[in-house]
Amino acid sequence: LIPVGIFAWIAFSLPSIMVNYSYVLNVLSDPLGYGWDIFGTAHVSFNPFHPEIVPLIQGLLLLTGLYFGINRVYLSLTGLIAEPSKRKKTILLPALFALAVVNIFLKLYLG
């Protein structure tokens, strides 16, 4: 579940980064708000980076985390359980739990 959690946090943080990235240029050029223009970017207009594709990227990130989570569990059981069929039966319950968690996050993020 660690990869699922990490990718869910990345998906959660993504909208604030993608929508507000242009403020970084303004703050770097005028860090104290005194009207400075150190790098010549203090008067760059606000331009959000395609906010309409944020949910799509969030969904892809969550599904990627689900893949890595299930894949890591399967590979970590390789040394403990030799038979692939028993390995698949063993990871069935954690995989279903991870799928349920990702489904909840998808509904929260995508609406």
PDB file of N, CA and C in Angstrom:
ATOM      1  N   LEU A   1       0.800  -1.207   0.000  1.00  0.00           N
ATOM      2  CA  LEU A   1       0.000   0.000   0.000  1.00  0.00           C
ATOM      3  C   LEU A   1       0.840   1.266   0.000  1.00  0.00           C
ATOM      4  N   ILE A   2       2.122   1.144   0.235  1.00  0.00           N
ATOM      5  CA  ILE A   2       2.973   2.331   0.266  1.00  0.00           C
ATOM      6  C   ILE A   2       3.002   3.039  -1.096  1.00  0.00           C
ATOM      7  N   PRO A   3       3.186   2.331  -2.209  1.00  0.00           N
ATOM      8  CA  PRO A   3       3.129   3.043  -3.498  1.00  0.00           C
ATOM      9  C   PRO A   3       1.773   3.693  -3.756  1.00  0.00           C
ATOM     10  N   VAL A   4       0.690   3.055  -3.317  1.00  0.00           N
ATOM     11  CA  VAL A   4      -0.638   3.651  -3.498  1.00  0.00           C
ATOM     12  C   VAL A   4      -0.719   4.960  -2.719  1.00  0.00           C
ATOM     13  N   GLY A   5      -0.222   4.968  -1.484  1.00  0.00           N
ATOM     14  CA  GLY A   5      -0.249   6.174  -0.669  1.00  0.00           C
ATOM     15  C   GLY A   5       0.607   7.289  -1.235  1.00  0.00           C
ATOM     16  N   ILE A   6       1.779   6.934  -1.713  1.00  0.00           N
ATOM     17  CA  ILE A   6       2.676   7.944  -2.278  1.00  0.00           C
ATOM     18  C   ILE A   6       2.060   8.568  -3.534  1.00  0.00           C
ATOM     19  N   PHE A   7       1.538   7.728  -4.415  1.00  0.00           N
ATOM     20  CA  PHE A   7       0.941   8.260  -5.639  1.00  0.00           C
ATOM     21  C   PHE A   7      -0.358   9.013  -5.353  1.00  0.00           C
ATOM     22  N   ALA A   8      -1.095   8.616  -4.310  1.00  0.00           N
ATOM     23  CA  ALA A   8      -2.301   9.367  -3.936  1.00  0.00           C
ATOM     24  C   ALA A   8      -1.919  10.751  -3.423  1.00  0.00           C
ATOM     25  N   TRP A   9      -0.823  10.838  -2.685  1.00  0.00           N
ATOM     26  CA  TRP A   9      -0.383  12.150  -2.206  1.00  0.00           C
ATOM     27  C   TRP A   9       0.098  13.020  -3.371  1.00  0.00           C
ATOM     28  N   ILE A  10       0.780  12.441  -4.322  1.00  0.00           N
ATOM     29  CA  ILE A  10       1.205  13.201  -5.501  1.00  0.00           C
ATOM     30  C   ILE A  10      -0.026  13.701  -6.260  1.00  0.00           C
ATOM     31  N   ALA A  11      -1.026  12.833  -6.417  1.00  0.00           N
ATOM     32  CA  ALA A  11      -2.250  13.235  -7.118  1.00  0.00           C
ATOM     33  C   ALA A  11      -2.999  14.315  -6.348  1.00  0.00           C
ATOM     34  N   PHE A  12      -2.931  14.271  -5.015  1.00  0.00           N
ATOM     35  CA  PHE A  12      -3.582  15.293  -4.198  1.00  0.00           C
ATOM     36  C   PHE A  12      -2.886  16.646  -4.337  1.00  0.00           C
ATOM     37  N   SER A  13      -1.559  16.640  -4.406  1.00  0.00           N
ATOM     38  CA  SER A  13      -0.787  17.877  -4.475  1.00  0.00           C
ATOM     39  C   SER A  13      -0.734  18.467  -5.876  1.00  0.00           C
ATOM     40  N   LEU A  14      -1.018  17.686  -6.874  1.00  0.00           N
ATOM     41  CA  LEU A  14      -0.886  18.112  -8.263  1.00  0.00           C
ATOM     42  C   LEU A  14      -1.704  19.343  -8.632  1.00  0.00           C
ATOM     43  N   PRO A  15      -2.977  19.454  -8.252  1.00  0.00           N
ATOM     44  CA  PRO A  15      -3.742  20.634  -8.695  1.00  0.00           C
ATOM     45  C   PRO A  15      -3.167  21.954  -8.199  1.00  0.00           C
ATOM     46  N   SER A  16      -2.719  21.995  -6.962  1.00  0.00           N
ATOM     47  CA  SER A  16      -2.179  23.265  -6.463  1.00  0.00           C
ATOM     48  C   SER A  16      -0.875  23.630  -7.162  1.00  0.00           C
ATOM     49  N   ILE A  17      -0.107  22.653  -7.560  1.00  0.00           N
ATOM     50  CA  ILE A  17       1.149  22.934  -8.263  1.00  0.00           C
ATOM     51  C   ILE A  17       0.870  23.366  -9.701  1.00  0.00           C
ATOM     52  N   MET A  18      -0.014  22.651 -10.375  1.00  0.00           N
ATOM     53  CA  MET A  18      -0.261  22.952 -11.790  1.00  0.00           C
ATOM     54  C   MET A  18      -1.008  24.268 -11.993  1.00  0.00           C
ATOM     55  N   VAL A  19      -1.906  24.605 -11.094  1.00  0.00           N
ATOM     56  CA  VAL A  19      -2.689  25.816 -11.281  1.00  0.00           C
ATOM     57  C   VAL A  19      -1.907  27.048 -10.833  1.00  0.00           C
ATOM     58  N   ASN A  20      -1.096  26.928  -9.802  1.00  0.00           N
ATOM     59  CA  ASN A  20      -0.410  28.089  -9.234  1.00  0.00           C
ATOM     60  C   ASN A  20       1.068  28.175  -9.590  1.00  0.00           C
ATOM     61  N   TYR A  21       1.518  27.448 -10.591  1.00  0.00           N
ATOM     62  CA  TYR A  21       2.945  27.450 -10.897  1.00  0.00           C
ATOM     63  C   TYR A  21       3.434  28.829 -11.357  1.00  0.00           C
ATOM     64  N   SER A  22       2.585  29.612 -12.011  1.00  0.00           N
ATOM     65  CA  SER A  22       3.055  30.896 -12.547  1.00  0.00           C
ATOM     66  C   SER A  22       3.321  31.920 -11.445  1.00  0.00           C
ATOM     67  N   TYR A  23       2.773  31.702 -10.271  1.00  0.00           N
ATOM     68  CA  TYR A  23       3.074  32.603  -9.156  1.00  0.00           C
ATOM     69  C   TYR A  23       4.524  32.478  -8.704  1.00  0.00           C
ATOM     70  N   VAL A  24       5.148  31.348  -8.957  1.00  0.00           N
ATOM     71  CA  VAL A  24       6.534  31.139  -8.550  1.00  0.00           C
ATOM     72  C   VAL A  24       7.441  32.154  -9.233  1.00  0.00           C
ATOM     73  N   LEU A  25       7.203  32.420 -10.504  1.00  0.00           N
ATOM     74  CA  LEU A  25       8.023  33.396 -11.224  1.00  0.00           C
ATOM     75  C   LEU A  25       7.885  34.788 -10.622  1.00  0.00           C
ATOM     76  N   ASN A  26       6.661  35.166 -10.249  1.00  0.00           N
ATOM     77  CA  ASN A  26       6.442  36.478  -9.633  1.00  0.00           C
ATOM     78  C   ASN A  26       7.139  36.572  -8.281  1.00  0.00           C
ATOM     79  N   VAL A  27       7.043  35.536  -7.483  1.00  0.00           N
ATOM     80  CA  VAL A  27       7.625  35.562  -6.139  1.00  0.00           C
ATOM     81  C   VAL A  27       9.147  35.547  -6.201  1.00  0.00           C
ATOM     82  N   LEU A  28       9.717  34.821  -7.137  1.00  0.00           N
ATOM     83  CA  LEU A  28      11.172  34.822  -7.255  1.00  0.00           C
ATOM     84  C   LEU A  28      11.707  36.197  -7.628  1.00  0.00           C
ATOM     85  N   SER A  29      10.980  36.907  -8.460  1.00  0.00           N
ATOM     86  CA  SER A  29      11.437  38.208  -8.902  1.00  0.00           C
ATOM     87  C   SER A  29      11.158  39.302  -7.874  1.00  0.00           C
ATOM     88  N   ASP A  30      10.121  39.141  -7.067  1.00  0.00           N
ATOM     89  CA  ASP A  30       9.764  40.124  -6.035  1.00  0.00           C
ATOM     90  C   ASP A  30       9.443  39.373  -4.735  1.00  0.00           C
ATOM     91  N   PRO A  31      10.470  38.864  -4.038  1.00  0.00           N
ATOM     92  CA  PRO A  31      10.220  37.973  -2.895  1.00  0.00           C
ATOM     93  C   PRO A  31       9.554  38.644  -1.698  1.00  0.00           C
ATOM     94  N   LEU A  32       9.747  39.918  -1.475  1.00  0.00           N
ATOM     95  CA  LEU A  32       9.184  40.586  -0.309  1.00  0.00           C
ATOM     96  C   LEU A  32       7.978  41.448  -0.637  1.00  0.00           C
ATOM     97  N   GLY A  33       7.601  41.528  -1.892  1.00  0.00           N
ATOM     98  CA  GLY A  33       6.441  42.307  -2.293  1.00  0.00           C
ATOM     99  C   GLY A  33       6.675  43.808  -2.278  1.00  0.00           C
ATOM    100  N   TYR A  34       7.921  44.240  -2.458  1.00  0.00           N
ATOM    101  CA  TYR A  34       8.253  45.667  -2.452  1.00  0.00           C
ATOM    102  C   TYR A  34       8.249  46.289  -3.843  1.00  0.00           C
ATOM    103  N   GLY A  35       7.848  45.537  -4.857  1.00  0.00           N
ATOM    104  CA  GLY A  35       7.819  46.068  -6.207  1.00  0.00           C
ATOM    105  C   GLY A  35       9.124  45.852  -6.964  1.00  0.00           C
ATOM    106  N   TRP A  36       9.996  45.010  -6.450  1.00  0.00           N
ATOM    107  CA  TRP A  36      11.251  44.721  -7.141  1.00  0.00           C
ATOM    108  C   TRP A  36      10.962  43.914  -8.403  1.00  0.00           C
ATOM    109  N   ASP A  37      11.915  43.902  -9.296  1.00  0.00           N
ATOM    110  CA  ASP A  37      11.821  43.090 -10.510  1.00  0.00           C
ATOM    111  C   ASP A  37      13.211  42.525 -10.787  1.00  0.00           C
ATOM    112  N   ILE A  38      13.659  41.637  -9.904  1.00  0.00           N
ATOM    113  CA  ILE A  38      15.034  41.118  -9.946  1.00  0.00           C
ATOM    114  C   ILE A  38      15.315  40.364 -11.243  1.00  0.00           C
ATOM    115  N   PHE A  39      14.441  39.458 -11.629  1.00  0.00           N
ATOM    116  CA  PHE A  39      14.666  38.634 -12.815  1.00  0.00           C
ATOM    117  C   PHE A  39      13.841  39.072 -14.019  1.00  0.00           C
ATOM    118  N   GLY A  40      13.075  40.143 -13.868  1.00  0.00           N
ATOM    119  CA  GLY A  40      12.243  40.626 -14.967  1.00  0.00           C
ATOM    120  C   GLY A  40      10.952  39.838 -15.133  1.00  0.00           C
ATOM    121  N   THR A  41      10.557  39.084 -14.111  1.00  0.00           N
ATOM    122  CA  THR A  41       9.339  38.278 -14.220  1.00  0.00           C
ATOM    123  C   THR A  41       8.272  38.692 -13.207  1.00  0.00           C
ATOM    124  N   ALA A  42       8.418  39.870 -12.613  1.00  0.00           N
ATOM    125  CA  ALA A  42       7.460  40.298 -11.591  1.00  0.00           C
ATOM    126  C   ALA A  42       6.093  40.612 -12.184  1.00  0.00           C
ATOM    127  N   HIS A  43       6.037  40.962 -13.435  1.00  0.00           N
ATOM    128  CA  HIS A  43       4.766  41.341 -14.046  1.00  0.00           C
ATOM    129  C   HIS A  43       4.281  40.313 -15.064  1.00  0.00           C
ATOM    130  N   VAL A  44       4.705  39.069 -14.893  1.00  0.00           N
ATOM    131  CA  VAL A  44       4.229  37.995 -15.767  1.00  0.00           C
ATOM    132  C   VAL A  44       2.773  37.726 -15.417  1.00  0.00           C
ATOM    133  N   SER A  45       1.929  37.645 -16.409  1.00  0.00           N
ATOM    134  CA  SER A  45       0.500  37.450 -16.148  1.00  0.00           C
ATOM    135  C   SER A  45       0.229  36.018 -15.692  1.00  0.00           C
ATOM    136  N   PHE A  46      -0.858  35.886 -14.934  1.00  0.00           N
ATOM    137  CA  PHE A  46      -1.262  34.572 -14.428  1.00  0.00           C
ATOM    138  C   PHE A  46      -1.780  33.724 -15.569  1.00  0.00           C
ATOM    139  N   ASN A  47      -1.237  32.529 -15.712  1.00  0.00           N
ATOM    140  CA  ASN A  47      -1.630  31.631 -16.778  1.00  0.00           C
ATOM    141  C   ASN A  47      -1.618  30.208 -16.230  1.00  0.00           C
ATOM    142  N   PRO A  48      -2.768  29.679 -15.783  1.00  0.00           N
ATOM    143  CA  PRO A  48      -2.774  28.318 -15.237  1.00  0.00           C
ATOM    144  C   PRO A  48      -2.438  27.292 -16.314  1.00  0.00           C
ATOM    145  N   PHE A  49      -1.799  26.236 -15.905  1.00  0.00           N
ATOM    146  CA  PHE A  49      -1.349  25.194 -16.821  1.00  0.00           C
ATOM    147  C   PHE A  49      -2.458  24.163 -17.023  1.00  0.00           C
ATOM    148  N   HIS A  50      -3.307  24.369 -17.978  1.00  0.00           N
ATOM    149  CA  HIS A  50      -4.360  23.445 -18.390  1.00  0.00           C
ATOM    150  C   HIS A  50      -5.066  22.772 -17.213  1.00  0.00           C
ATOM    151  N   PRO A  51      -5.851  23.504 -16.444  1.00  0.00           N
ATOM    152  CA  PRO A  51      -6.526  22.884 -15.294  1.00  0.00           C
ATOM    153  C   PRO A  51      -7.547  21.822 -15.677  1.00  0.00           C
ATOM    154  N   GLU A  52      -7.956  21.790 -16.932  1.00  0.00           N
ATOM    155  CA  GLU A  52      -8.948  20.804 -17.341  1.00  0.00           C
ATOM    156  C   GLU A  52      -8.374  19.390 -17.445  1.00  0.00           C
ATOM    157  N   ILE A  53      -7.040  19.258 -17.553  1.00  0.00           N
ATOM    158  CA  ILE A  53      -6.455  17.923 -17.641  1.00  0.00           C
ATOM    159  C   ILE A  53      -5.951  17.409 -16.292  1.00  0.00           C
ATOM    160  N   VAL A  54      -6.101  18.194 -15.240  1.00  0.00           N
ATOM    161  CA  VAL A  54      -5.646  17.772 -13.912  1.00  0.00           C
ATOM    162  C   VAL A  54      -6.335  16.485 -13.461  1.00  0.00           C
ATOM    163  N   PRO A  55      -7.668  16.338 -13.602  1.00  0.00           N
ATOM    164  CA  PRO A  55      -8.292  15.077 -13.174  1.00  0.00           C
ATOM    165  C   PRO A  55      -7.781  13.862 -13.940  1.00  0.00           C
ATOM    166  N   LEU A  56      -7.501  14.028 -15.222  1.00  0.00           N
ATOM    167  CA  LEU A  56      -6.971  12.918 -16.009  1.00  0.00           C
ATOM    168  C   LEU A  56      -5.607  12.486 -15.477  1.00  0.00           C
ATOM    169  N   ILE A  57      -4.746  13.433 -15.187  1.00  0.00           N
ATOM    170  CA  ILE A  57      -3.425  13.118 -14.659  1.00  0.00           C
ATOM    171  C   ILE A  57      -3.544  12.488 -13.274  1.00  0.00           C
ATOM    172  N   GLN A  58      -4.479  12.988 -12.449  1.00  0.00           N
ATOM    173  CA  GLN A  58      -4.687  12.409 -11.129  1.00  0.00           C
ATOM    174  C   GLN A  58      -5.120  10.948 -11.237  1.00  0.00           C
ATOM    175  N   GLY A  59      -6.036  10.659 -12.148  1.00  0.00           N
ATOM    176  CA  GLY A  59      -6.480   9.284 -12.338  1.00  0.00           C
ATOM    177  C   GLY A  59      -5.358   8.374 -12.789  1.00  0.00           C
ATOM    178  N   LEU A  60      -4.547   8.847 -13.721  1.00  0.00           N
ATOM    179  CA  LEU A  60      -3.410   8.052 -14.188  1.00  0.00           C
ATOM    180  C   LEU A  60      -2.403   7.812 -13.069  1.00  0.00           C
ATOM    181  N   LEU A  61      -2.174   8.823 -12.232  1.00  0.00           N
ATOM    182  CA  LEU A  61      -1.259   8.651 -11.104  1.00  0.00           C
ATOM    183  C   LEU A  61      -1.779   7.609 -10.118  1.00  0.00           C
ATOM    184  N   LEU A  62      -3.063   7.646  -9.822  1.00  0.00           N
ATOM    185  CA  LEU A  62      -3.630   6.668  -8.890  1.00  0.00           C
ATOM    186  C   LEU A  62      -3.560   5.253  -9.451  1.00  0.00           C
ATOM    187  N   LEU A  63      -3.851   5.090 -10.725  1.00  0.00           N
ATOM    188  CA  LEU A  63      -3.773   3.760 -11.324  1.00  0.00           C
ATOM    189  C   LEU A  63      -2.331   3.262 -11.413  1.00  0.00           C
ATOM    190  N   THR A  64      -1.388   4.178 -11.620  1.00  0.00           N
ATOM    191  CA  THR A  64       0.020   3.802 -11.616  1.00  0.00           C
ATOM    192  C   THR A  64       0.450   3.336 -10.227  1.00  0.00           C
ATOM    193  N   GLY A  65      -0.009   4.039  -9.191  1.00  0.00           N
ATOM    194  CA  GLY A  65       0.291   3.622  -7.828  1.00  0.00           C
ATOM    195  C   GLY A  65      -0.294   2.265  -7.500  1.00  0.00           C
ATOM    196  N   LEU A  66      -1.506   1.995  -7.999  1.00  0.00           N
ATOM    197  CA  LEU A  66      -2.120   0.683  -7.795  1.00  0.00           C
ATOM    198  C   LEU A  66      -1.304  -0.409  -8.464  1.00  0.00           C
ATOM    199  N   TYR A  67      -0.864  -0.159  -9.678  1.00  0.00           N
ATOM    200  CA  TYR A  67      -0.033  -1.137 -10.385  1.00  0.00           C
ATOM    201  C   TYR A  67       1.256  -1.424  -9.630  1.00  0.00           C
ATOM    202  N   PHE A  68       1.967  -0.360  -9.229  1.00  0.00           N
ATOM    203  CA  PHE A  68       3.223  -0.558  -8.515  1.00  0.00           C
ATOM    204  C   PHE A  68       3.005  -1.245  -7.178  1.00  0.00           C
ATOM    205  N   GLY A  69       1.918  -0.920  -6.485  1.00  0.00           N
ATOM    206  CA  GLY A  69       1.640  -1.551  -5.199  1.00  0.00           C
ATOM    207  C   GLY A  69       1.413  -3.043  -5.338  1.00  0.00           C
ATOM    208  N   ILE A  70       0.572  -3.438  -6.269  1.00  0.00           N
ATOM    209  CA  ILE A  70       0.290  -4.862  -6.462  1.00  0.00           C
ATOM    210  C   ILE A  70       1.514  -5.588  -7.006  1.00  0.00           C
ATOM    211  N   ASN A  71       2.239  -4.953  -7.903  1.00  0.00           N
ATOM    212  CA  ASN A  71       3.431  -5.563  -8.485  1.00  0.00           C
ATOM    213  C   ASN A  71       4.509  -5.795  -7.418  1.00  0.00           C
ATOM    214  N   ARG A  72       4.709  -4.833  -6.530  1.00  0.00           N
ATOM    215  CA  ARG A  72       5.723  -4.975  -5.481  1.00  0.00           C
ATOM    216  C   ARG A  72       5.371  -6.093  -4.513  1.00  0.00           C
ATOM    217  N   VAL A  73       4.086  -6.219  -4.173  1.00  0.00           N
ATOM    218  CA  VAL A  73       3.663  -7.305  -3.278  1.00  0.00           C
ATOM    219  C   VAL A  73       3.898  -8.647  -3.953  1.00  0.00           C
ATOM    220  N   TYR A  74       3.544  -8.748  -5.204  1.00  0.00           N
ATOM    221  CA  TYR A  74       3.720 -10.003  -5.936  1.00  0.00           C
ATOM    222  C   TYR A  74       5.203 -10.380  -6.017  1.00  0.00           C
ATOM    223  N   LEU A  75       6.051  -9.402  -6.317  1.00  0.00           N
ATOM    224  CA  LEU A  75       7.482  -9.697  -6.430  1.00  0.00           C
ATOM    225  C   LEU A  75       8.118  -9.997  -5.074  1.00  0.00           C
ATOM    226  N   SER A  76       7.610  -9.374  -4.013  1.00  0.00           N
ATOM    227  CA  SER A  76       8.188  -9.651  -2.694  1.00  0.00           C
ATOM    228  C   SER A  76       7.809 -11.042  -2.198  1.00  0.00           C
ATOM    229  N   LEU A  77       6.722 -11.604  -2.691  1.00  0.00           N
ATOM    230  CA  LEU A  77       6.328 -12.956  -2.301  1.00  0.00           C
ATOM    231  C   LEU A  77       7.025 -14.042  -3.107  1.00  0.00           C
ATOM    232  N   THR A  78       7.801 -13.657  -4.103  1.00  0.00           N
ATOM    233  CA  THR A  78       8.470 -14.636  -4.951  1.00  0.00           C
ATOM    234  C   THR A  78       9.416 -15.519  -4.145  1.00  0.00           C
ATOM    235  N   GLY A  79      10.147 -14.940  -3.195  1.00  0.00           N
ATOM    236  CA  GLY A  79      11.068 -15.725  -2.387  1.00  0.00           C
ATOM    237  C   GLY A  79      10.383 -16.554  -1.322  1.00  0.00           C
ATOM    238  N   LEU A  80       9.185 -16.180  -0.930  1.00  0.00           N
ATOM    239  CA  LEU A  80       8.473 -16.903   0.126  1.00  0.00           C
ATOM    240  C   LEU A  80       7.582 -18.016  -0.401  1.00  0.00           C
ATOM    241  N   ILE A  81       6.905 -17.760  -1.510  1.00  0.00           N
ATOM    242  CA  ILE A  81       5.972 -18.734  -2.084  1.00  0.00           C
ATOM    243  C   ILE A  81       6.420 -19.037  -3.506  1.00  0.00           C
ATOM    244  N   ALA A  82       6.792 -20.275  -3.742  1.00  0.00           N
ATOM    245  CA  ALA A  82       7.366 -20.646  -5.035  1.00  0.00           C
ATOM    246  C   ALA A  82       6.315 -20.762  -6.136  1.00  0.00           C
ATOM    247  N   GLU A  83       5.144 -21.289  -5.812  1.00  0.00           N
ATOM    248  CA  GLU A  83       4.128 -21.521  -6.839  1.00  0.00           C
ATOM    249  C   GLU A  83       3.379 -20.230  -7.179  1.00  0.00           C
ATOM    250  N   PRO A  84       3.315 -19.878  -8.464  1.00  0.00           N
ATOM    251  CA  PRO A  84       2.626 -18.651  -8.862  1.00  0.00           C
ATOM    252  C   PRO A  84       1.132 -18.648  -8.521  1.00  0.00           C
ATOM    253  N   SER A  85       0.481 -19.801  -8.584  1.00  0.00           N
ATOM    254  CA  SER A  85      -0.955 -19.838  -8.280  1.00  0.00           C
ATOM    255  C   SER A  85      -1.209 -19.537  -6.808  1.00  0.00           C
ATOM    256  N   LYS A  86      -0.373 -20.049  -5.925  1.00  0.00           N
ATOM    257  CA  LYS A  86      -0.529 -19.746  -4.494  1.00  0.00           C
ATOM    258  C   LYS A  86      -0.179 -18.286  -4.203  1.00  0.00           C
ATOM    259  N   ARG A  87       0.793 -17.762  -4.939  1.00  0.00           N
ATOM    260  CA  ARG A  87       1.157 -16.351  -4.780  1.00  0.00           C
ATOM    261  C   ARG A  87      -0.012 -15.441  -5.156  1.00  0.00           C
ATOM    262  N   LYS A  88      -0.697 -15.785  -6.253  1.00  0.00           N
ATOM    263  CA  LYS A  88      -1.839 -14.977  -6.693  1.00  0.00           C
ATOM    264  C   LYS A  88      -2.988 -15.056  -5.691  1.00  0.00           C
ATOM    265  N   LYS A  89      -3.199 -16.231  -5.113  1.00  0.00           N
ATOM    266  CA  LYS A  89      -4.242 -16.351  -4.092  1.00  0.00           C
ATOM    267  C   LYS A  89      -3.885 -15.559  -2.845  1.00  0.00           C
ATOM    268  N   THR A  90      -2.602 -15.501  -2.528  1.00  0.00           N
ATOM    269  CA  THR A  90      -2.161 -14.790  -1.332  1.00  0.00           C
ATOM    270  C   THR A  90      -2.340 -13.284  -1.471  1.00  0.00           C
ATOM    271  N   ILE A  91      -2.089 -12.739  -2.653  1.00  0.00           N
ATOM    272  CA  ILE A  91      -2.192 -11.285  -2.799  1.00  0.00           C
ATOM    273  C   ILE A  91      -3.591 -10.826  -3.184  1.00  0.00           C
ATOM    274  N   LEU A  92      -4.522 -11.735  -3.306  1.00  0.00           N
ATOM    275  CA  LEU A  92      -5.870 -11.362  -3.731  1.00  0.00           C
ATOM    276  C   LEU A  92      -6.521 -10.383  -2.755  1.00  0.00           C
ATOM    277  N   LEU A  93      -6.484 -10.669  -1.477  1.00  0.00           N
ATOM    278  CA  LEU A  93      -7.135  -9.796  -0.502  1.00  0.00           C
ATOM    279  C   LEU A  93      -6.463  -8.421  -0.401  1.00  0.00           C
ATOM    280  N   PRO A  94      -5.120  -8.344  -0.284  1.00  0.00           N
ATOM    281  CA  PRO A  94      -4.503  -7.003  -0.291  1.00  0.00           C
ATOM    282  C   PRO A  94      -4.731  -6.240  -1.593  1.00  0.00           C
ATOM    283  N   ALA A  95      -4.763  -6.949  -2.714  1.00  0.00           N
ATOM    284  CA  ALA A  95      -4.999  -6.286  -3.993  1.00  0.00           C
ATOM    285  C   ALA A  95      -6.417  -5.737  -4.063  1.00  0.00           C
ATOM    286  N   LEU A  96      -7.395  -6.479  -3.552  1.00  0.00           N
ATOM    287  CA  LEU A  96      -8.767  -5.978  -3.536  1.00  0.00           C
ATOM    288  C   LEU A  96      -8.905  -4.773  -2.602  1.00  0.00           C
ATOM    289  N   PHE A  97      -8.203  -4.808  -1.478  1.00  0.00           N
ATOM    290  CA  PHE A  97      -8.232  -3.667  -0.571  1.00  0.00           C
ATOM    291  C   PHE A  97      -7.612  -2.438  -1.229  1.00  0.00           C
ATOM    292  N   ALA A  98      -6.472  -2.614  -1.881  1.00  0.00           N
ATOM    293  CA  ALA A  98      -5.830  -1.498  -2.575  1.00  0.00           C
ATOM    294  C   ALA A  98      -6.718  -0.974  -3.697  1.00  0.00           C
ATOM    295  N   LEU A  99      -7.393  -1.867  -4.394  1.00  0.00           N
ATOM    296  CA  LEU A  99      -8.315  -1.455  -5.444  1.00  0.00           C
ATOM    297  C   LEU A  99      -9.473  -0.641  -4.869  1.00  0.00           C
ATOM    298  N   ALA A 100      -9.986  -1.051  -3.717  1.00  0.00           N
ATOM    299  CA  ALA A 100     -11.071  -0.295  -3.078  1.00  0.00           C
ATOM    300  C   ALA A 100     -10.598   1.092  -2.657  1.00  0.00           C
ATOM    301  N   VAL A 101      -9.386   1.178  -2.118  1.00  0.00           N
ATOM    302  CA  VAL A 101      -8.836   2.475  -1.707  1.00  0.00           C
ATOM    303  C   VAL A 101      -8.655   3.384  -2.913  1.00  0.00           C
ATOM    304  N   VAL A 102      -8.110   2.860  -3.991  1.00  0.00           N
ATOM    305  CA  VAL A 102      -7.909   3.657  -5.205  1.00  0.00           C
ATOM    306  C   VAL A 102      -9.254   4.067  -5.794  1.00  0.00           C
ATOM    307  N   ASN A 103     -10.245   3.193  -5.712  1.00  0.00           N
ATOM    308  CA  ASN A 103     -11.578   3.549  -6.208  1.00  0.00           C
ATOM    309  C   ASN A 103     -12.161   4.711  -5.418  1.00  0.00           C
ATOM    310  N   ILE A 104     -11.974   4.714  -4.106  1.00  0.00           N
ATOM    311  CA  ILE A 104     -12.446   5.829  -3.276  1.00  0.00           C
ATOM    312  C   ILE A 104     -11.730   7.120  -3.663  1.00  0.00           C
ATOM    313  N   PHE A 105     -10.417   7.042  -3.830  1.00  0.00           N
ATOM    314  CA  PHE A 105      -9.658   8.233  -4.226  1.00  0.00           C
ATOM    315  C   PHE A 105     -10.077   8.728  -5.607  1.00  0.00           C
ATOM    316  N   LEU A 106     -10.335   7.812  -6.533  1.00  0.00           N
ATOM    317  CA  LEU A 106     -10.784   8.224  -7.864  1.00  0.00           C
ATOM    318  C   LEU A 106     -12.110   8.964  -7.789  1.00  0.00           C
ATOM    319  N   LYS A 107     -13.004   8.477  -6.956  1.00  0.00           N
ATOM    320  CA  LYS A 107     -14.299   9.160  -6.817  1.00  0.00           C
ATOM    321  C   LYS A 107     -14.133  10.518  -6.150  1.00  0.00           C
ATOM    322  N   LEU A 108     -13.199  10.619  -5.199  1.00  0.00           N
ATOM    323  CA  LEU A 108     -12.960  11.906  -4.551  1.00  0.00           C
ATOM    324  C   LEU A 108     -12.313  12.910  -5.501  1.00  0.00           C
ATOM    325  N   TYR A 109     -11.314  12.468  -6.234  1.00  0.00           N
ATOM    326  CA  TYR A 109     -10.561  13.385  -7.091  1.00  0.00           C
ATOM    327  C   TYR A 109     -11.283  13.717  -8.383  1.00  0.00           C
ATOM    328  N   LEU A 110     -11.948  12.731  -8.962  1.00  0.00           N
ATOM    329  CA  LEU A 110     -12.561  12.938 -10.279  1.00  0.00           C
ATOM    330  C   LEU A 110     -14.024  13.324 -10.205  1.00  0.00           C
ATOM    331  N   GLY A 111     -14.619  13.182  -9.054  1.00  0.00           N
ATOM    332  CA  GLY A 111     -16.007  13.611  -8.870  1.00  0.00           C
ATOM    333  C   GLY A 111     -17.035  12.612  -9.194  1.00  0.00           C
TER     334      GLY A 111
END
